[in-house]
C-alpha cells in the first residue's frame, strides 16, 4: 500500500520511545527501592502490555456491546466487506453490530488475520451505499495496517507511568525528596506518553482514509459520511458521549468534536445540502486551508486529525 511504510515506521519509533520511557522510569523505581531485581518490575509492565494486547479486542467487544452480524441479516454489507477485503488482499474480517446509540463504525482485533469490523445500528439509516462502503473501507485500512492493536498496546504505558506517579507522590516516604522526584517524572512521562498515543492515533486516521480511496471509494463519499456522522454525534445526549469517551479513538471521527467538525464541514458544503460532492471537494483541493492556533492546540489533544486538514488531504486524493 502506498506510503504505508511511513505509518509502520512511525508506529515502530513511537513504540520504542514509549517502552524506553517506561523502562527508564521502572529502572529509577528499582534503584530508589534498592531492589537489584528491578527487572521483575519491567517484566510485570511487559505482562500488562501483553494482557492489553491479548484481551484488548474482547474488552472492546464487551464495552461496545457488539454481537455478530450474520450474512442473512445484512447480505449487502457482507458483500461490501468481502469486496474491500479482496481489494486489501487480506482475510475477510468478522462483521459485528454494535448496539450503542450513536452512528459510527470501528475496527478491532489482534492482527489482520483476526480483524473485526463493527457498525452501530444508527449508521444503517444515515449513510447511503457509497458512504457506508467508504467508511467500511476506512476500517479495512486500519485492519490492513495492523494499527489498532499497536495503539491499544502502547496506550497502557502512560497509565503505568501515571500509577507510578501517584504511588510516589502520595506515598509519604520522601527519602530526601527522591520519591517526589520519581513521582513528578512519572507524571511528566504520563503526559508525554499521552501525547504520543494521540499522535499515533491521529496519524493512523490519515492512512486509513487513503486506504479507503485506494480500495475504490470516492474521497467525497468518505467526507460526506464524516459530515453526516458528525451530525449524528451532535444529536446524541451528553451521557451517551461520555459513556463512550474512553473508546472514541476507535471511531471513524472524534465524537467529542462533533459540533466543531460540523462547523468546518459547513464551510465547504457550498450548496448547503448536507453532503459534500466531488465538485465541492475539488474546489477545496485548489484552496489553502489554515487553522487557528487554538484549533491546532485542540488537535494535539484529540484522537483524530482536525477535520479541515483531514478533508484537505482527501481532496488532494480526488485529483
Short mmCIF file of C-alpha atoms in Angstrom, two decimals:
data_model
loop_
_atom_site.label_atom_id
_atom_site.label_comp_id
_atom_site.label_asym_id
_atom_site.label_seq_id
_atom_site.Cartn_x
_atom_site.Cartn_y
_atom_site.Cartn_z
CA UNK A 1 0.00 0.00 0.00
CA UNK A 2 1.31 3.43 -0.97
CA UNK A 3 3.12 5.17 1.86
CA UNK A 4 2.10 2.57 4.46
CA UNK A 5 5.77 2.07 5.37
CA UNK A 6 5.76 5.58 6.82
CA UNK A 7 2.92 4.64 9.15
CA UNK A 8 4.70 1.44 10.19
CA UNK A 9 7.92 3.37 10.82
CA UNK A 10 6.11 5.93 12.96
CA UNK A 11 4.39 3.20 14.95
CA UNK A 12 7.70 1.39 15.50
CA UNK A 13 9.52 4.56 16.58
CA UNK A 14 6.65 5.59 18.86
CA UNK A 15 6.57 2.13 20.43
CA UNK A 16 10.35 2.16 21.01
CA UNK A 17 10.14 5.61 22.61
CA UNK A 18 7.22 4.56 24.82
CA UNK A 19 8.97 1.41 26.03
CA UNK A 20 12.16 3.39 26.63
CA UNK A 21 10.20 5.79 28.84
CA UNK A 22 8.64 3.05 30.95
CA UNK A 23 11.94 1.12 31.09
CA UNK A 24 13.80 4.18 32.40
CA UNK A 25 11.09 5.01 34.94
CA UNK A 26 10.93 1.48 36.32
CA UNK A 27 14.73 1.36 36.49
CA UNK A 28 14.61 4.51 38.66
CA UNK A 29 11.98 2.89 40.87
CA UNK A 30 14.14 -0.18 41.31
CA UNK A 31 17.22 1.89 42.19
CA UNK A 32 15.22 4.01 44.63
CA UNK A 33 13.81 0.98 46.41
CA UNK A 34 17.20 -0.73 46.47
CA UNK A 35 15.87 -3.74 44.57
CA UNK A 36 18.55 -5.36 42.48
CA UNK A 37 15.99 -7.42 40.61
CA UNK A 38 14.18 -4.36 39.28
CA UNK A 39 13.86 -6.26 36.02
CA UNK A 40 10.97 -8.00 37.76
CA UNK A 41 9.04 -4.73 37.58
CA UNK A 42 9.91 -4.37 33.92
CA UNK A 43 8.67 -7.88 33.35
CA UNK A 44 5.44 -7.01 35.12
CA UNK A 45 4.98 -3.98 32.85
CA UNK A 46 5.54 -6.11 29.77
CA UNK A 47 3.00 -8.60 31.08
CA UNK A 48 0.48 -5.75 31.46
CA UNK A 49 1.13 -4.67 27.85
CA UNK A 50 0.75 -8.27 26.66
CA UNK A 51 -2.52 -8.67 28.54
CA UNK A 52 -3.77 -5.47 26.91
CA UNK A 53 -2.74 -6.89 23.52
CA UNK A 54 -4.36 -10.27 24.16
CA UNK A 55 -7.58 -9.28 25.90
CA UNK A 56 -7.99 -5.81 24.34
CA UNK A 57 -10.26 -6.97 21.49
CA UNK A 58 -12.54 -8.81 23.92
CA UNK A 59 -12.74 -5.74 26.14
CA UNK A 60 -13.65 -3.55 23.15
CA UNK A 61 -16.30 -6.02 22.04
CA UNK A 62 -17.85 -6.12 25.51
CA UNK A 63 -17.68 -2.39 26.20
CA UNK A 64 -19.16 -1.54 22.81
CA UNK A 65 -21.90 -4.19 23.10
CA UNK A 66 -21.00 -5.93 19.83
CA UNK A 67 -22.78 -9.03 18.56
CA UNK A 68 -22.14 -10.96 15.32
CA UNK A 69 -23.96 -9.61 12.27
CA UNK A 70 -24.95 -12.59 10.15
CA UNK A 71 -24.91 -12.59 6.37
CA UNK A 72 -28.64 -13.32 6.37
CA UNK A 73 -29.28 -10.07 8.28
CA UNK A 74 -27.17 -7.83 6.05
CA UNK A 75 -26.06 -9.55 2.83
CA UNK A 76 -25.22 -6.25 1.10
CA UNK A 77 -22.88 -5.20 3.92
CA UNK A 78 -21.16 -8.58 3.93
CA UNK A 79 -20.69 -8.24 0.18
CA UNK A 80 -19.10 -4.80 0.63
CA UNK A 81 -16.73 -6.12 3.29
CA UNK A 82 -15.75 -9.09 1.12
CA UNK A 83 -15.05 -6.81 -1.86
CA UNK A 84 -12.96 -4.49 0.31
CA UNK A 85 -11.05 -7.42 1.83
CA UNK A 86 -10.25 -8.66 -1.69
CA UNK A 87 -9.01 -5.17 -2.61
CA UNK A 88 -6.88 -5.08 0.55
CA UNK A 89 -5.55 -8.59 -0.01
CA UNK A 90 -6.47 -9.79 3.48
CA UNK A 91 -8.87 -12.25 5.03
CA UNK A 92 -12.44 -11.01 5.33
CA UNK A 93 -12.87 -9.58 8.85
CA UNK A 94 -15.65 -10.74 11.13
CA UNK A 95 -18.61 -8.36 10.91
CA UNK A 96 -20.48 -7.21 14.01
CA UNK A 97 -23.32 -4.93 15.04
CA UNK A 98 -22.75 -2.61 17.99
CA UNK A 99 -25.86 -1.84 19.99
CA UNK A 100 -24.86 1.69 21.00
CA UNK A 101 -26.95 4.72 20.22
CA UNK A 102 -24.54 6.69 18.05
CA UNK A 103 -23.89 6.35 14.30
CA UNK A 104 -20.34 5.15 13.67
CA UNK A 105 -18.08 2.20 12.87
CA UNK A 106 -14.83 0.81 14.22
CA UNK A 107 -12.24 -1.92 13.77
CA UNK A 108 -10.53 -4.04 16.40
CA UNK A 109 -8.50 -7.24 16.65
CA UNK A 110 -5.00 -8.54 17.31
CA UNK A 111 -3.92 -8.66 13.65
CA UNK A 112 -5.20 -8.50 10.09
CA UNK A 113 -5.81 -12.25 10.33
CA UNK A 114 -8.19 -11.84 13.25
CA UNK A 115 -9.72 -8.48 12.43
CA UNK A 116 -13.24 -7.36 13.26
CA UNK A 117 -15.32 -4.53 11.84
CA UNK A 118 -18.36 -3.35 13.75
CA UNK A 119 -21.03 -0.91 12.70
CA UNK A 120 -23.53 0.70 15.05
CA UNK A 121 -27.24 0.33 14.39
CA UNK A 122 -27.92 4.10 13.82
CA UNK A 123 -25.41 4.24 10.95
CA UNK A 124 -27.60 1.98 8.81
CA UNK A 125 -30.31 4.57 8.24
CA UNK A 126 -27.96 7.53 7.96
CA UNK A 127 -25.45 6.78 5.18
CA UNK A 128 -26.12 5.85 1.57
CA UNK A 129 -24.38 2.88 -0.04
CA UNK A 130 -21.29 4.75 -1.29
CA UNK A 131 -20.81 6.50 2.05
CA UNK A 132 -21.15 3.27 4.04
CA UNK A 133 -18.70 1.49 1.73
CA UNK A 134 -16.22 4.36 2.16
CA UNK A 135 -16.47 4.09 5.96
CA UNK A 136 -16.04 0.30 5.82
CA UNK A 137 -13.02 0.87 3.56
CA UNK A 138 -11.56 3.20 6.19
CA UNK A 139 -11.93 0.48 8.84
CA UNK A 140 -10.48 -2.09 6.45
CA UNK A 141 -7.47 0.19 6.18
CA UNK A 142 -6.93 0.00 9.94
CA UNK A 143 -7.00 -3.79 9.78
CA UNK A 144 -4.69 -3.88 6.77
CA UNK A 145 -2.18 -1.67 8.61
CA UNK A 146 -2.47 -3.57 11.92
CA UNK A 147 -2.52 -0.17 13.61
CA UNK A 148 -5.40 -0.71 16.06
CA UNK A 149 -3.51 -3.24 18.17
CA UNK A 150 -0.35 -1.08 18.30
CA UNK A 151 -2.44 1.81 19.59
CA UNK A 152 -4.13 -0.44 22.14
CA UNK A 153 -0.81 -1.89 23.36
CA UNK A 154 1.07 1.40 23.78
CA UNK A 155 -1.93 3.19 25.30
CA UNK A 156 -1.44 1.25 28.53
CA UNK A 157 2.11 2.59 29.03
CA UNK A 158 1.05 6.13 30.06
CA UNK A 159 -1.24 4.55 32.64
CA UNK A 160 1.70 2.61 34.11
CA UNK A 161 3.57 5.91 34.44
CA UNK A 162 0.50 7.54 35.98
CA UNK A 163 0.10 4.90 38.70
CA UNK A 164 3.82 5.05 39.49
CA UNK A 165 3.50 8.83 39.81
CA UNK A 166 0.54 8.52 42.19
CA UNK A 167 2.30 5.87 44.26
CA UNK A 168 5.39 8.00 44.85
CA UNK A 169 3.89 11.49 45.11
CA UNK A 170 1.45 10.43 47.82
CA UNK A 171 3.49 7.67 49.46
CA UNK A 172 4.57 9.86 52.39
CA UNK A 173 8.11 8.42 52.15
CA UNK A 174 10.21 11.28 50.85
CA UNK A 175 13.76 9.88 51.41
CA UNK A 176 15.42 13.22 50.73
CA UNK A 177 12.87 14.02 48.07
CA UNK A 178 13.80 11.10 45.82
CA UNK A 179 10.27 9.69 45.85
CA UNK A 180 8.78 13.06 44.94
CA UNK A 181 11.21 13.41 42.03
CA UNK A 182 10.28 9.94 40.71
CA UNK A 183 6.60 10.80 41.14
CA UNK A 184 6.96 14.05 39.20
CA UNK A 185 8.96 12.30 36.49
CA UNK A 186 6.27 9.64 36.31
CA UNK A 187 3.62 12.28 35.81
CA UNK A 188 5.72 14.05 33.18
CA UNK A 189 6.23 10.76 31.32
CA UNK A 190 2.49 10.12 31.63
CA UNK A 191 1.76 13.43 29.85
CA UNK A 192 4.39 12.78 27.17
CA UNK A 193 3.05 9.27 26.68
CA UNK A 194 -0.49 10.51 26.28
CA UNK A 195 0.60 12.99 23.61
CA UNK A 196 2.47 10.23 21.76
CA UNK A 197 -0.58 7.94 21.86
CA UNK A 198 -2.75 10.75 20.50
CA UNK A 199 -0.17 11.47 17.79
CA UNK A 200 -0.11 7.89 16.53
CA UNK A 201 -3.92 7.78 16.75
CA UNK A 202 -4.26 10.86 14.52
CA UNK A 203 -1.62 9.63 12.10
CA UNK A 204 -3.30 6.28 11.53
CA UNK A 205 -6.55 8.04 10.58
CA UNK A 206 -4.90 9.75 7.60
CA UNK A 207 -3.59 6.42 6.31
CA UNK A 208 -6.94 4.67 6.82
CA UNK A 209 -8.62 7.46 4.80
CA UNK A 210 -6.09 6.99 1.99
CA UNK A 211 -6.61 3.22 2.13
CA UNK A 212 -10.36 3.62 1.68
CA UNK A 213 -9.73 5.61 -1.52
CA UNK A 214 -7.19 3.05 -2.67
CA UNK A 215 -9.82 0.34 -2.20
CA UNK A 216 -12.01 2.06 -4.79
CA UNK A 217 -14.06 4.55 -2.79
CA UNK A 218 -14.59 8.18 -3.76
CA UNK A 219 -12.99 10.70 -1.38
CA UNK A 220 -16.19 12.76 -1.49
CA UNK A 221 -18.21 9.76 -0.29
CA UNK A 222 -15.99 9.42 2.78
CA UNK A 223 -16.12 13.16 3.50
CA UNK A 224 -19.92 13.14 3.22
CA UNK A 225 -20.01 10.19 5.61
CA UNK A 226 -17.85 12.07 8.13
CA UNK A 227 -20.16 15.08 7.75
CA UNK A 228 -23.26 13.01 8.47
CA UNK A 229 -21.61 11.13 11.34
CA UNK A 230 -20.72 14.45 12.95
CA UNK A 231 -24.37 15.49 12.77
CA UNK A 232 -25.36 12.13 14.24
CA UNK A 233 -22.97 12.50 17.17
CA UNK A 234 -24.07 16.10 17.79
CA UNK A 235 -27.66 14.91 18.22
CA UNK A 236 -26.69 12.41 20.93
CA UNK A 237 -27.05 13.38 24.57
CA UNK A 238 -24.00 14.13 26.70
CA UNK A 239 -24.40 10.95 28.76
CA UNK A 240 -24.11 8.78 25.66
CA UNK A 241 -20.97 10.62 24.53
CA UNK A 242 -19.39 10.45 27.99
CA UNK A 243 -20.02 6.70 28.25
CA UNK A 244 -18.09 6.14 25.01
CA UNK A 245 -15.32 8.65 25.70
CA UNK A 246 -12.65 6.07 26.56
CA UNK A 247 -13.25 4.24 23.26
CA UNK A 248 -13.56 7.26 20.98
CA UNK A 249 -10.18 6.61 19.33
CA UNK A 250 -11.68 3.55 17.65
CA UNK A 251 -14.38 5.52 15.82
CA UNK A 252 -14.13 6.99 12.32
CA UNK A 253 -14.38 10.51 13.78
CA UNK A 254 -13.94 12.06 17.21
CA UNK A 255 -17.43 12.16 18.71
CA UNK A 256 -16.28 14.77 21.25
CA UNK A 257 -15.60 17.31 18.48
CA UNK A 258 -18.82 16.77 16.52
CA UNK A 259 -20.14 20.35 16.76
CA UNK A 260 -16.76 21.83 15.83
CA UNK A 261 -16.50 19.41 12.89
CA UNK A 262 -19.97 20.33 11.64
CA UNK A 263 -18.91 23.99 11.52
CA UNK A 264 -15.86 23.00 9.44
CA UNK A 265 -17.87 20.85 7.03
CA UNK A 266 -20.44 23.60 6.54
CA UNK A 267 -17.67 25.85 5.21
CA UNK A 268 -17.16 23.53 2.25
CA UNK A 269 -20.80 22.50 1.81
CA UNK A 270 -21.32 25.32 -0.66
CA UNK A 271 -24.87 24.35 -1.69
CA UNK A 272 -25.93 23.51 1.87
CA UNK A 273 -27.41 20.11 1.02
CA UNK A 274 -25.78 18.29 3.97
CA UNK A 275 -23.30 16.33 1.85
CA UNK A 276 -20.04 17.00 0.05
CA UNK A 277 -19.97 16.49 -3.71
CA UNK A 278 -17.00 15.68 -5.90
CA UNK A 279 -17.06 19.24 -7.25
CA UNK A 280 -17.09 20.78 -3.78
CA UNK A 281 -14.13 18.63 -2.80
CA UNK A 282 -12.23 19.64 -5.96
CA UNK A 283 -12.76 23.30 -5.06
CA UNK A 284 -11.20 22.63 -1.68
CA UNK A 285 -8.24 20.86 -3.26
CA UNK A 286 -7.29 24.09 -5.01
CA UNK A 287 -7.66 26.22 -1.86
CA UNK A 288 -5.42 26.83 1.12
CA UNK A 289 -6.56 25.52 4.49
CA UNK A 290 -5.41 27.37 7.58
CA UNK A 291 -6.36 26.55 11.15
CA UNK A 292 -6.10 28.84 14.15
CA UNK A 293 -3.59 28.32 16.96
CA UNK A 294 -6.47 27.39 19.27
CA UNK A 295 -7.65 24.74 16.82
CA UNK A 296 -4.09 23.46 16.44
CA UNK A 297 -3.81 23.08 20.21
CA UNK A 298 -7.16 21.29 20.33
CA UNK A 299 -5.90 18.90 17.66
CA UNK A 300 -2.86 17.97 19.80
CA UNK A 301 -5.30 16.77 22.46
CA UNK A 302 -7.58 14.95 20.03
CA UNK A 303 -7.64 11.32 18.90
CA UNK A 304 -8.44 12.39 15.32
CA UNK A 305 -6.98 14.98 12.92
CA UNK A 306 -8.56 18.39 12.53
CA UNK A 307 -11.50 17.87 10.18
CA UNK A 308 -10.48 20.56 7.66
CA UNK A 309 -6.91 19.23 7.44
CA UNK A 310 -8.29 15.72 7.06
CA UNK A 311 -10.71 16.74 4.31
CA UNK A 312 -7.96 18.69 2.56
CA UNK A 313 -5.88 15.51 2.39
CA UNK A 314 -8.83 13.63 0.92
CA UNK A 315 -9.47 16.47 -1.53
CA UNK A 316 -5.94 16.10 -2.84
CA UNK A 317 -6.65 12.41 -3.46
CA UNK A 318 -9.65 13.43 -5.57
CA UNK A 319 -7.37 14.95 -8.24
#
